[in-house]
Short mmCIF file of C-alpha atoms in Angstrom, two decimals:
data_model
loop_
_atom_site.label_atom_id
_atom_site.label_comp_id
_atom_site.label_asym_id
_atom_site.label_seq_id
_atom_site.Cartn_x
_atom_site.Cartn_y
_atom_site.Cartn_z
CA MET A 95 -0.06 0.00 0.04
CA ILE A 96 1.29 3.42 -0.85
CA SER A 97 2.12 6.08 1.64
CA LYS A 98 3.78 9.41 2.30
CA GLN A 99 7.06 7.40 2.88
CA ASP A 100 6.95 6.35 -0.66
CA LEU A 101 6.83 10.03 -1.72
CA GLU A 102 9.75 10.90 0.61
CA ARG A 103 11.88 8.06 -0.75
CA LEU A 104 11.29 8.92 -4.32
CA MET A 105 11.93 12.67 -3.75
CA GLN A 106 15.20 11.85 -2.20
CA ARG A 107 16.37 9.53 -5.02
CA ALA A 108 19.67 10.86 -6.47
CA ASP A 109 19.94 11.48 -10.22
CA GLY A 110 21.73 8.33 -11.60
CA GLY A 111 22.43 9.89 -14.89
CA ARG A 112 19.85 7.83 -16.77
CA PRO A 113 16.42 8.83 -17.69
CA ILE A 114 13.50 7.55 -15.49
CA LEU A 115 10.32 6.21 -16.95
CA SER A 116 7.44 7.24 -14.81
CA LEU A 117 4.36 5.25 -15.80
CA PHE A 118 0.82 5.70 -14.46
CA LEU A 119 -1.67 3.16 -15.38
CA ASP A 120 -5.40 2.95 -15.06
CA MET A 121 -5.95 -0.75 -14.45
CA SER A 122 -9.79 -0.60 -14.22
CA VAL A 123 -11.64 -3.31 -16.12
CA ASN A 124 -13.92 -2.49 -19.09
CA SER A 125 -17.40 -3.78 -19.78
CA ASP A 126 -15.82 -7.20 -20.97
CA ASN A 127 -14.03 -7.47 -17.52
CA LYS A 128 -10.60 -6.93 -19.40
CA ARG A 129 -7.86 -4.34 -18.74
CA THR A 130 -7.05 -3.77 -22.52
CA GLN A 131 -6.93 0.08 -22.04
CA ALA A 132 -3.62 -0.16 -20.08
CA SER A 133 -1.99 -2.60 -22.58
CA VAL A 134 -2.87 -0.35 -25.55
CA PHE A 135 -1.57 2.62 -23.64
CA ILE A 136 1.68 0.92 -22.82
CA ASN A 137 2.24 -0.17 -26.49
CA GLN A 138 1.49 3.39 -27.78
CA LYS A 139 4.01 4.85 -25.24
CA GLN A 140 6.77 2.49 -25.99
CA GLY A 141 6.50 3.24 -29.83
CA GLN A 142 6.50 7.05 -29.12
CA PHE A 143 9.49 6.91 -26.83
CA GLU A 144 11.44 4.68 -29.14
CA GLU A 145 10.74 6.88 -32.08
CA LEU A 146 11.87 10.00 -30.10
CA ASP A 147 15.31 8.66 -29.50
CA GLY A 148 16.39 5.89 -31.76
CA SER A 149 19.69 5.43 -29.98
CA ARG A 150 17.91 4.41 -26.72
CA ALA A 151 15.14 2.34 -28.43
CA PRO A 152 16.52 -1.03 -27.27
CA ALA A 153 16.81 0.07 -23.70
CA VAL A 154 13.24 1.61 -23.84
CA ALA A 155 11.99 -1.73 -25.32
CA GLU A 156 13.71 -3.59 -22.44
CA THR A 157 12.23 -1.29 -19.89
CA PHE A 158 8.76 -1.66 -21.07
CA GLU A 159 9.23 -5.48 -21.21
CA ARG A 160 9.97 -5.37 -17.58
CA VAL A 161 6.75 -3.45 -17.06
CA ARG A 162 4.84 -6.13 -18.68
CA GLU A 163 6.55 -9.01 -16.90
CA TRP A 164 5.72 -7.24 -13.62
CA LEU A 165 2.07 -6.68 -14.54
CA GLY A 166 1.86 -10.32 -15.50
CA GLU A 167 3.54 -11.76 -12.34
CA GLU A 168 2.96 -9.24 -9.52
CA PHE A 169 -0.08 -7.14 -10.12
CA SER A 170 -3.03 -8.07 -7.89
CA GLU A 171 -6.47 -8.17 -9.56
CA GLU A 172 -8.31 -6.26 -6.82
CA ASN A 173 -6.27 -3.05 -7.53
CA ARG A 174 -7.21 -0.41 -10.15
CA GLY A 175 -4.08 1.79 -10.20
CA VAL A 176 -0.32 1.11 -10.77
CA VAL A 177 2.72 3.37 -10.85
CA VAL A 178 5.94 2.12 -12.12
CA TYR A 179 9.24 3.85 -12.06
CA ALA A 180 12.17 2.26 -14.01
CA GLU A 181 15.60 3.56 -15.00
CA VAL A 182 16.02 3.23 -18.66
CA GLY A 183 19.27 1.28 -19.31
CA GLY A 184 19.82 0.77 -15.66
CA ASP A 185 18.79 -1.59 -12.88
CA TRP A 186 16.40 0.46 -10.69
CA PHE A 187 12.79 -0.65 -11.06
CA GLU A 188 10.08 0.00 -8.46
CA ALA A 189 6.30 -0.62 -8.81
CA LEU A 190 3.40 0.44 -6.63
CA GLN A 191 -0.16 -0.73 -6.88
CA PHE A 192 -3.34 0.41 -5.09
CA PRO A 193 -7.15 0.07 -5.26
CA VAL A 194 -8.15 3.40 -6.81
CA ALA A 195 -7.45 4.49 -10.42
CA VAL A 196 -5.09 6.95 -11.77
CA GLN A 197 -5.14 8.70 -15.15
CA ASN A 198 -2.85 6.94 -17.70
CA ARG A 199 0.37 8.95 -18.14
CA ALA A 200 3.92 8.10 -19.12
CA LEU A 201 6.99 10.37 -18.86
CA LEU A 202 10.71 10.28 -19.31
CA ALA A 203 12.69 12.61 -16.92
CA ASN A 204 15.88 12.66 -15.03
CA ARG A 205 13.96 12.02 -11.82
CA PRO A 206 10.74 10.20 -10.76
CA VAL A 207 7.61 12.13 -11.35
CA ILE A 208 5.59 12.21 -8.20
CA ALA A 209 2.76 14.60 -8.59
CA PRO A 210 0.06 12.02 -9.86
CA LEU A 211 1.01 9.61 -7.06
CA ALA A 212 0.77 12.48 -4.41
CA GLN A 213 -2.65 13.25 -5.84
CA VAL A 214 -3.76 9.67 -4.88
CA ILE A 215 -2.14 9.81 -1.45
CA GLU A 216 -3.36 13.22 -0.46
CA SER A 217 -6.83 12.71 -1.68
CA TYR A 218 -7.76 9.92 0.80
CA HIS A 219 -7.54 9.89 4.53
CA HIS A 220 -6.20 7.29 6.69
CA HIS A 221 -9.05 6.20 9.06
CA GLY A 222 -8.98 4.36 12.31
CA VAL A 223 -12.29 2.53 12.78
CA VAL A 224 -13.22 1.43 16.32
CA LEU A 225 -16.03 -1.11 16.66
CA LEU A 226 -16.98 -2.12 20.18
CA ASP A 227 -19.48 -3.70 22.67
CA ARG A 228 -19.26 -3.88 26.32
CA GLU A 229 -16.68 -6.86 26.33
CA HIS A 230 -14.92 -6.63 22.94
CA VAL A 231 -13.18 -4.04 20.62
CA ARG A 232 -11.87 -4.16 17.14
CA ILE A 233 -9.60 -1.37 15.84
CA LEU A 234 -9.24 -1.23 12.10
CA SER A 235 -6.56 0.76 10.06
CA VAL A 236 -8.33 1.57 6.80
CA TYR A 237 -6.79 3.49 3.85
CA LEU A 238 -8.04 3.76 0.20
CA GLY A 239 -10.92 1.52 1.20
CA THR A 240 -8.62 -1.27 2.17
CA LEU A 241 -7.99 -2.88 5.53
CA LEU A 242 -4.27 -2.43 6.40
CA ASP A 243 -4.35 -3.99 9.82
CA GLU A 244 -6.72 -5.09 12.58
CA ILE A 245 -6.30 -5.19 16.28
CA GLU A 246 -8.84 -7.14 18.48
CA VAL A 247 -9.19 -7.12 22.18
CA HIS A 248 -11.54 -9.09 24.54
CA GLY A 249 -12.03 -7.44 27.89
CA ASP A 250 -10.45 -9.19 30.99
CA PRO A 251 -13.38 -9.81 33.33
CA ILE A 252 -13.06 -8.57 37.06
CA PRO A 253 -12.65 -11.55 39.20
CA ALA A 254 -15.73 -12.18 41.53
CA PRO A 255 -14.87 -11.88 45.35
CA SER A 256 -14.38 -15.31 46.96
CA HIS A 257 -17.20 -14.82 49.34
CA VAL A 258 -19.81 -14.49 46.54
CA GLN A 259 -18.63 -17.06 44.06
CA ALA A 260 -20.65 -19.85 45.32
CA GLY A 261 -23.79 -17.95 46.27
CA GLY A 262 -23.96 -15.45 43.34
CA TYR A 263 -25.23 -11.92 43.19
CA SER A 264 -28.57 -10.29 43.73
CA GLN A 265 -30.11 -8.71 40.61
CA ALA A 266 -29.20 -5.18 41.84
CA ARG A 267 -25.64 -6.18 42.76
CA PHE A 268 -25.23 -7.97 39.46
CA GLN A 269 -26.21 -4.85 37.54
CA ARG A 270 -23.80 -2.73 39.56
CA ARG A 271 -21.14 -5.17 38.92
CA LYS A 272 -21.73 -5.33 35.18
CA ALA A 273 -21.56 -1.57 35.01
CA GLU A 274 -18.28 -1.60 36.85
CA GLU A 275 -16.97 -4.29 34.49
CA MET A 276 -18.09 -2.18 31.58
CA ARG A 277 -16.04 0.83 32.85
CA HIS A 278 -13.08 -1.38 33.51
CA PHE A 279 -13.32 -2.76 29.89
CA PHE A 280 -13.75 0.69 28.34
CA LYS A 281 -10.75 2.05 30.27
CA GLU A 282 -8.69 -0.73 28.69
CA PHE A 283 -10.17 -0.23 25.31
CA ALA A 284 -9.35 3.36 25.41
CA LYS A 285 -5.81 2.65 26.20
CA GLU A 286 -5.69 0.35 23.11
CA VAL A 287 -6.99 2.99 20.87
CA GLU A 288 -4.45 5.36 22.22
CA THR A 289 -1.64 2.99 21.50
CA PHE A 290 -3.18 2.36 18.06
CA VAL A 291 -3.16 6.13 17.10
CA ALA A 292 0.42 6.51 18.36
CA ARG A 293 1.56 3.53 16.21
CA TYR A 294 -0.62 4.00 13.00
CA GLN A 295 -1.01 7.66 13.01
CA PRO A 296 -4.53 7.80 11.40
CA ASP A 297 -5.97 11.04 10.27
CA ASP A 298 -9.17 10.59 12.18
CA LEU A 299 -11.21 8.25 14.12
CA ILE A 300 -14.63 6.62 13.54
CA VAL A 301 -16.34 4.87 16.48
CA LEU A 302 -19.20 2.37 15.83
CA GLY A 303 -21.48 0.41 18.25
CA THR A 304 -24.78 1.00 19.97
CA GLU A 305 -25.47 4.65 20.56
CA GLU A 306 -25.30 4.11 24.39
CA ASN A 307 -21.91 2.17 24.28
CA VAL A 308 -20.41 4.60 21.94
CA ALA A 309 -21.43 7.62 24.26
CA LYS A 310 -20.04 5.95 27.38
CA PHE A 311 -16.86 4.80 25.71
CA ARG A 312 -16.10 8.34 24.58
CA GLU A 313 -15.98 9.53 28.08
CA PHE A 314 -12.82 7.32 28.49
CA LEU A 315 -10.88 8.67 25.70
CA PRO A 316 -8.33 11.58 26.18
CA GLU A 317 -9.46 14.85 24.75
CA PRO A 318 -7.08 14.80 21.87
CA LEU A 319 -8.49 11.46 20.69
CA GLN A 320 -11.99 12.76 21.19
CA GLU A 321 -11.29 15.75 18.95
CA MET A 322 -10.06 13.08 16.26
CA ILE A 323 -13.61 11.50 16.06
CA VAL A 324 -15.27 12.52 12.68
CA HIS A 325 -18.18 10.05 12.80
CA THR A 326 -19.96 7.81 15.10
CA GLY A 327 -22.72 5.16 14.26
CA ASN A 328 -24.40 1.88 14.79
CA ALA A 329 -22.66 -1.39 14.03
CA TRP A 330 -21.93 -4.77 15.42
CA VAL A 331 -18.48 -5.48 16.63
CA ASP A 332 -18.33 -8.77 14.50
CA ASP A 333 -19.53 -7.18 11.29
CA ASN A 334 -17.35 -8.02 8.31
CA PHE A 335 -15.07 -5.41 6.89
CA SER A 336 -16.83 -5.14 3.45
CA ASP A 337 -20.28 -4.54 5.27
CA ILE A 338 -18.57 -1.82 7.54
CA ILE A 339 -16.97 0.00 4.53
CA GLY A 340 -20.14 -0.41 2.59
CA LYS A 341 -22.17 1.56 5.33
CA LEU A 342 -19.21 4.12 5.78
CA GLN A 343 -18.35 4.81 2.20
CA PRO A 344 -21.21 7.39 1.55
CA TYR A 345 -20.40 9.26 4.74
CA LEU A 346 -16.74 9.27 4.15
CA GLN A 347 -16.99 10.49 0.69
CA GLU A 348 -19.30 13.26 1.87
CA TYR A 349 -17.02 14.18 4.67
CA GLU A 350 -13.88 14.36 2.42
CA ASP A 351 -15.70 16.37 -0.14
CA ARG A 352 -16.98 18.76 2.39
CA GLU A 353 -13.65 19.35 3.95
CA ARG A 354 -11.93 19.90 0.45
CA GLN A 355 -14.74 22.31 -0.45
CA GLU A 356 -14.28 24.23 2.87
CA VAL A 357 -10.54 24.77 2.09
CA VAL A 358 -11.36 25.86 -1.49
CA ASP A 359 -13.97 28.36 -0.21
CA LEU A 360 -11.62 29.73 2.40
CA VAL A 361 -8.76 30.40 -0.28
CA ARG A 362 -11.34 31.99 -2.52
CA ASP A 363 -12.65 34.22 0.23
CA ARG A 364 -9.08 35.31 1.26
CA VAL A 365 -8.14 36.05 -2.31
CA ALA A 366 -11.13 38.17 -2.67
CA ASN A 367 -10.19 40.11 0.54
CA ASP A 368 -6.37 40.20 -0.37
CA TYR A 369 -5.74 38.50 2.97
CA LEU A 370 -2.96 35.74 3.42
CA ALA A 371 -3.83 33.89 0.20
CA THR A 372 -2.72 33.55 -3.26
CA ALA A 373 -4.12 32.41 -6.60
CA GLY A 374 -2.60 31.48 -9.94
CA PHE A 375 0.55 29.48 -10.63
CA GLN A 376 3.30 32.00 -10.56
CA GLY A 377 2.03 33.74 -7.35
CA THR A 378 1.70 30.32 -5.71
CA LEU A 379 5.08 28.99 -6.86
CA THR A 380 6.66 32.30 -5.54
CA ALA A 381 4.96 32.01 -2.14
CA LEU A 382 6.15 28.31 -1.89
CA GLN A 383 9.67 29.21 -2.70
CA GLU A 384 9.58 31.90 -0.05
CA GLY A 385 8.31 29.36 2.61
CA LYS A 386 5.05 31.05 3.02
CA VAL A 387 2.44 28.56 2.17
CA ASP A 388 0.31 26.73 4.86
CA THR A 389 -2.13 24.92 2.61
CA LEU A 390 -1.94 24.30 -1.18
CA VAL A 391 -5.07 23.86 -3.24
CA LEU A 392 -4.54 22.27 -6.57
CA GLY A 393 -6.74 21.19 -9.55
CA ARG A 394 -6.45 17.42 -10.40
CA ASP A 395 -4.61 16.00 -13.33
CA GLN A 396 -3.05 19.25 -14.48
CA THR A 397 0.20 20.03 -16.15
CA ARG A 398 1.84 23.33 -16.89
CA ASP A 399 4.79 24.36 -18.78
CA GLY A 400 7.41 26.15 -16.73
CA VAL A 401 11.26 26.69 -16.39
CA ARG A 402 13.72 26.48 -13.54
CA CYS A 403 17.03 28.31 -13.22
CA LYS A 404 19.94 25.93 -13.22
CA GLN A 405 21.92 28.54 -11.24
CA CYS A 406 19.68 29.35 -8.21
CA SER A 407 16.83 26.76 -8.86
CA PHE A 408 13.99 29.43 -8.77
CA THR A 409 10.99 28.11 -10.74
CA TYR A 410 8.58 30.08 -13.07
CA ALA A 411 5.34 29.02 -14.34
CA ARG A 412 5.93 30.52 -17.71
CA GLY A 413 8.80 30.88 -20.27
CA MET A 414 11.67 33.13 -19.37
CA GLU A 415 14.81 34.12 -21.08
CA GLN A 416 16.59 35.07 -17.88
CA CYS A 417 16.21 34.45 -14.14
CA SER A 418 14.74 37.60 -12.47
CA TYR A 419 16.45 36.69 -9.18
CA CYS A 420 20.00 35.73 -10.05
CA GLY A 421 20.12 37.01 -13.76
CA SER A 422 21.38 33.69 -15.25
CA GLY A 423 20.23 32.81 -18.63
CA GLU A 424 20.63 29.00 -18.01
CA LEU A 425 17.09 27.90 -17.77
CA GLU A 426 15.62 24.34 -18.09
CA GLU A 427 12.13 23.22 -19.00
CA VAL A 428 9.99 21.70 -16.15
CA ASP A 429 6.40 21.01 -15.35
CA ALA A 430 5.31 23.61 -12.88
CA VAL A 431 2.83 21.23 -11.29
CA GLU A 432 5.53 18.72 -10.50
CA GLU A 433 7.54 21.52 -8.91
CA LEU A 434 4.69 22.76 -6.88
CA VAL A 435 3.91 19.31 -5.45
CA ARG A 436 7.56 18.56 -4.69
CA MET A 437 7.93 21.87 -2.96
CA ALA A 438 4.85 21.41 -0.87
CA GLU A 439 5.73 17.96 0.05
CA GLY A 440 9.24 18.77 0.94
CA GLN A 441 7.99 21.62 3.22
CA GLY A 442 5.32 19.53 4.88
CA VAL A 443 2.54 21.66 3.31
CA GLU A 444 -0.98 20.27 3.30
CA ILE A 445 -2.34 19.74 -0.24
CA ALA A 446 -6.06 19.60 -1.20
CA PHE A 447 -6.56 18.26 -4.70
CA ALA A 448 -9.82 19.62 -6.09
CA ASP A 449 -11.90 19.12 -9.28
CA PRO A 450 -10.60 21.44 -11.97
CA GLY A 451 -13.94 23.26 -12.12
CA GLU A 452 -13.73 24.11 -8.43
CA VAL A 453 -10.60 26.02 -8.80
CA ARG A 454 -11.13 27.51 -12.30
CA ASP A 455 -11.58 30.96 -10.68
CA LEU A 456 -8.27 30.53 -8.87
CA ARG A 457 -6.59 29.78 -12.27
CA GLY A 458 -5.97 26.18 -11.33
CA VAL A 459 -4.20 26.68 -7.93
CA GLY A 460 -4.14 28.66 -4.88
CA ALA A 461 -2.87 28.64 -1.43
CA LEU A 462 -3.45 29.76 2.27
CA LEU A 463 -0.36 31.63 3.52
CA ARG A 464 1.10 31.63 6.96
CA PHE A 465 2.30 35.23 6.74
#
């Protein structure tokens, strides 16, 4: 499963002097339950790249053959997206697969292209799903609609005092004891959730059970964990994962759409009032390079021609004959979207990917500024 760590590793990869193929594949099936679209795209791109540089044609052909071999041997049918990075004429080869589709795209560059991969990673939250009853808790790590890990704990009953083990309890005393046992279990379960959050670092928490149990359990959670809860609902602790996700999916989609729209609206409002925000590629690029950006809002699946100064590395979202910062005339062509994403990821800036229509009035990109 893909993660932020994959982005960090790819960004840190040193230039090996050979071109890198970055290949993004939509592995969704068609109406005939086949993945012919990806195969056709691979064949087309191989032909184009071989024609572009005849001297590298054998190395390109070998690289694409490695891609086909990996798809035949390693691709898991339940997934819909694949990213392959391969060094043309070299040994490095890395493939990632995940259960959501990506737009078909193939590029040759001197480093791995990460923007489409970042779009997938940043567009989905990592959820911690807690299911409980009064004696049992399951904690699920869920990302991209997939179960990454599961922790299951059964409460350790409080031993009965020796003087009542033979004679039992009255009804009233039994009820008090069960209430005490529930508090004991919920305290244990809250510690398990705290340990889970520290280990797995989910973006939020969802707590499911009966309305009464969920309300009582929340009282045992530390305040920081209570603030992470974005949804509560009814479910049985033993429900299977597909049923749980089926119930949650409409809510999660609505929640993520609403959260993204709130960020876009805030950028739009601040831009209109000229207050700690910017819109458009060049203004946003400049703010990122000056370390001012808190949150980046970017339309999905965009590309944008730009240039970067070889002398000082300042990047522009338009053609330039000379760097306005250092005066150098040595400029190289880049994709300004790729540069935006790399800068944002490198600075730990939050990125919200929006539908292009949502950010059209921002000219495709905008940002909330720290200062």
